[in-house]
Amino acid sequence: MVVVQDADFDASALLAGLRARAGAAAGAIVTFTGYVRDFSADEATETLFLEHYPGMCERELEEIGQQAMSRWQVVDFIIAHRVGALPRNAQIVFVGAASAHRGDAFRACEYMIDALKTRAPFWKRETLASGRSFWVEQRQTDHDRTRSWDAGSTGFSKENK
């Protein structure tokens, strides 16, 4: 399940929906919630504005989730991502993976958040307390993490539980 929206999300409701869809097949559910933080070291972040490419963004997020399901024994997944102007400390993203085993759920969840950071068409503009505004650059470490999953260098497999 993929959701991209302006409105805030209820993490508890998203988790409950994932649990209901996965049913008895899920022995483990792992979730991740990301928040707007201070990106700038010298001044407080006021807002983070997220733009996306509608349609393409949802398709890419769905593809990321489907790839996680094919790589690990994942019963179901959810990716919920907000767009628009978000204040500091607001929720941005919720990712969840349901699996029979915790190892698969952990790896799938981590893979999905890593992949969406570099593959999904989102653009972030940060505005600081002074009013200064700038586009947030993707970090090289994020690209490196995504490449490591694609190269298979994580050392994980479906047999690891």
Coordinates of C-alpha atoms in Angstrom, one line a residue:
M1 CA 0.0 0.0 0.0
V2 CA 1.3 3.4 -1.0
V3 CA -0.1 6.8 0.2
V4 CA 1.3 10.3 -0.7
Q5 CA -0.7 13.1 0.9
D6 CA -0.5 16.7 2.3
A7 CA -2.3 15.7 5.5
D8 CA -0.6 14.3 8.5
F9 CA -1.0 10.5 9.0
D10 CA -1.9 8.4 12.1
A11 CA 1.0 6.0 12.5
S12 CA -1.1 3.8 14.8
A13 CA -3.8 3.5 12.2
L14 CA -1.3 2.7 9.5
L15 CA 0.2 0.0 11.7
A16 CA -3.2 -1.4 12.5
G17 CA -4.2 -1.5 8.8
L18 CA -0.9 -3.3 7.9
R19 CA -1.5 -5.8 10.7
A20 CA -5.1 -6.4 9.6
R21 CA -4.1 -6.9 5.9
A22 CA -1.2 -9.3 6.9
G23 CA -3.3 -11.3 9.3
A24 CA -2.0 -14.4 10.9
A25 CA 0.8 -14.7 8.3
A26 CA 2.7 -11.9 10.0
G27 CA 4.8 -12.9 13.0
A28 CA 6.7 -9.6 12.8
I29 CA 6.0 -6.1 11.7
V30 CA 8.7 -3.5 11.6
T31 CA 8.0 0.2 11.1
F32 CA 10.0 3.4 10.6
T33 CA 8.7 6.9 11.1
G34 CA 10.7 9.9 9.8
Y35 CA 10.4 13.5 11.1
V36 CA 11.4 17.0 10.0
R37 CA 14.7 17.7 11.7
D38 CA 17.1 20.6 11.8
F39 CA 19.1 20.1 8.6
S40 CA 21.3 23.2 9.2
A41 CA 23.9 23.0 11.9
D42 CA 23.9 26.8 12.6
E43 CA 20.3 27.8 12.5
A44 CA 16.9 26.2 13.3
T45 CA 14.8 24.8 10.5
E46 CA 11.3 26.4 10.4
T47 CA 9.8 24.4 7.5
L48 CA 10.6 21.7 5.0
F49 CA 8.6 21.9 1.8
L50 CA 8.4 18.7 -0.1
E51 CA 7.4 18.6 -3.8
H52 CA 6.8 15.4 -5.7
Y53 CA 6.0 14.2 -9.2
P54 CA 2.4 13.0 -8.9
G55 CA 1.7 9.6 -10.4
M56 CA 5.4 8.8 -11.0
C57 CA 6.2 9.1 -7.3
E58 CA 3.5 6.6 -6.3
R59 CA 4.5 4.2 -9.0
E60 CA 8.2 4.3 -7.8
L61 CA 7.1 3.8 -4.2
E62 CA 5.0 0.8 -5.2
E63 CA 7.9 -0.6 -7.2
I64 CA 10.2 -0.2 -4.1
G65 CA 7.6 -2.1 -1.9
Q66 CA 7.2 -4.8 -4.5
Q67 CA 11.0 -5.3 -4.7
A68 CA 11.1 -5.7 -0.9
M69 CA 8.4 -8.3 -1.1
S70 CA 10.3 -10.2 -3.8
R71 CA 13.6 -10.0 -2.0
W72 CA 12.4 -11.1 1.5
Q73 CA 9.5 -13.1 2.7
V74 CA 7.2 -10.0 3.2
V75 CA 3.5 -10.5 3.4
D76 CA 2.5 -6.8 3.0
F77 CA 4.0 -3.4 3.2
I78 CA 3.1 0.3 3.5
I79 CA 4.8 3.5 2.5
A80 CA 3.1 6.7 3.5
H81 CA 4.8 10.0 2.6
R82 CA 3.8 13.5 3.1
V83 CA 4.2 16.5 0.7
G84 CA 3.7 20.2 1.1
A85 CA 5.0 22.5 3.9
L86 CA 5.9 20.7 7.0
P87 CA 7.0 22.3 10.3
R88 CA 10.0 21.1 12.3
N89 CA 9.2 17.9 14.2
A90 CA 6.3 16.9 11.9
Q91 CA 6.0 13.4 10.6
I92 CA 7.3 13.0 7.0
V93 CA 7.3 9.3 6.2
F94 CA 6.0 6.0 7.6
V95 CA 7.3 2.7 6.3
G96 CA 6.2 -0.7 7.4
A97 CA 6.9 -4.3 6.5
A98 CA 5.0 -7.4 7.7
S99 CA 6.7 -10.8 7.6
A100 CA 6.6 -14.2 9.2
H101 CA 10.1 -13.5 10.6
R102 CA 11.6 -10.4 12.2
G103 CA 14.8 -10.5 10.1
D104 CA 12.9 -10.2 6.8
A105 CA 10.7 -7.5 8.2
F106 CA 13.7 -5.5 9.5
R107 CA 15.6 -5.8 6.2
A108 CA 12.6 -5.0 4.0
C109 CA 11.7 -1.9 6.1
E110 CA 15.3 -0.6 6.0
Y111 CA 15.6 -1.3 2.2
M112 CA 12.4 0.6 1.5
I113 CA 13.4 3.7 3.4
D114 CA 16.9 3.7 1.9
A115 CA 15.5 3.2 -1.6
L116 CA 12.8 5.9 -1.4
K117 CA 15.4 8.4 -0.2
T118 CA 17.3 8.2 -3.5
R119 CA 14.8 6.8 -6.1
A120 CA 11.4 8.5 -5.3
P121 CA 10.9 11.8 -7.1
F122 CA 10.7 14.1 -4.1
W123 CA 12.4 17.5 -3.8
K124 CA 12.9 19.2 -0.4
R125 CA 13.3 23.0 0.2
E126 CA 14.3 23.9 3.7
T127 CA 13.5 27.3 5.2
L128 CA 15.4 28.5 8.2
A129 CA 14.3 30.7 11.1
S130 CA 16.0 33.7 9.4
G131 CA 13.9 33.2 6.3
R132 CA 16.8 31.8 4.2
S133 CA 15.6 29.0 1.9
F134 CA 17.5 26.4 -0.1
W135 CA 17.0 23.0 -1.8
V136 CA 18.3 20.1 0.2
E137 CA 20.9 18.0 -1.7
Q138 CA 20.8 14.3 -1.5
R139 CA 23.7 12.9 0.6
Q140 CA 26.3 10.7 -0.9
T141 CA 25.9 8.3 2.0
D142 CA 22.2 7.7 1.0
H143 CA 23.3 6.9 -2.5
D144 CA 26.0 4.5 -1.2
R145 CA 23.4 2.7 1.0
T146 CA 21.0 2.3 -1.9
R147 CA 23.8 1.0 -4.2
S148 CA 24.9 -1.5 -1.5
W149 CA 21.3 -3.0 -1.5
D150 CA 21.3 -3.1 -5.3
A151 CA 24.8 -4.7 -5.4
G152 CA 23.7 -7.4 -2.9
S153 CA 26.5 -6.5 -0.6
T154 CA 24.3 -6.5 2.5
G155 CA 24.9 -10.2 3.0
F156 CA 21.2 -10.9 3.8
S157 CA 19.1 -13.4 2.1
K158 CA 15.6 -14.9 2.4
E159 CA 17.1 -17.8 4.4
N160 CA 18.3 -15.4 7.2
K161 CA 15.6 -15.2 9.8

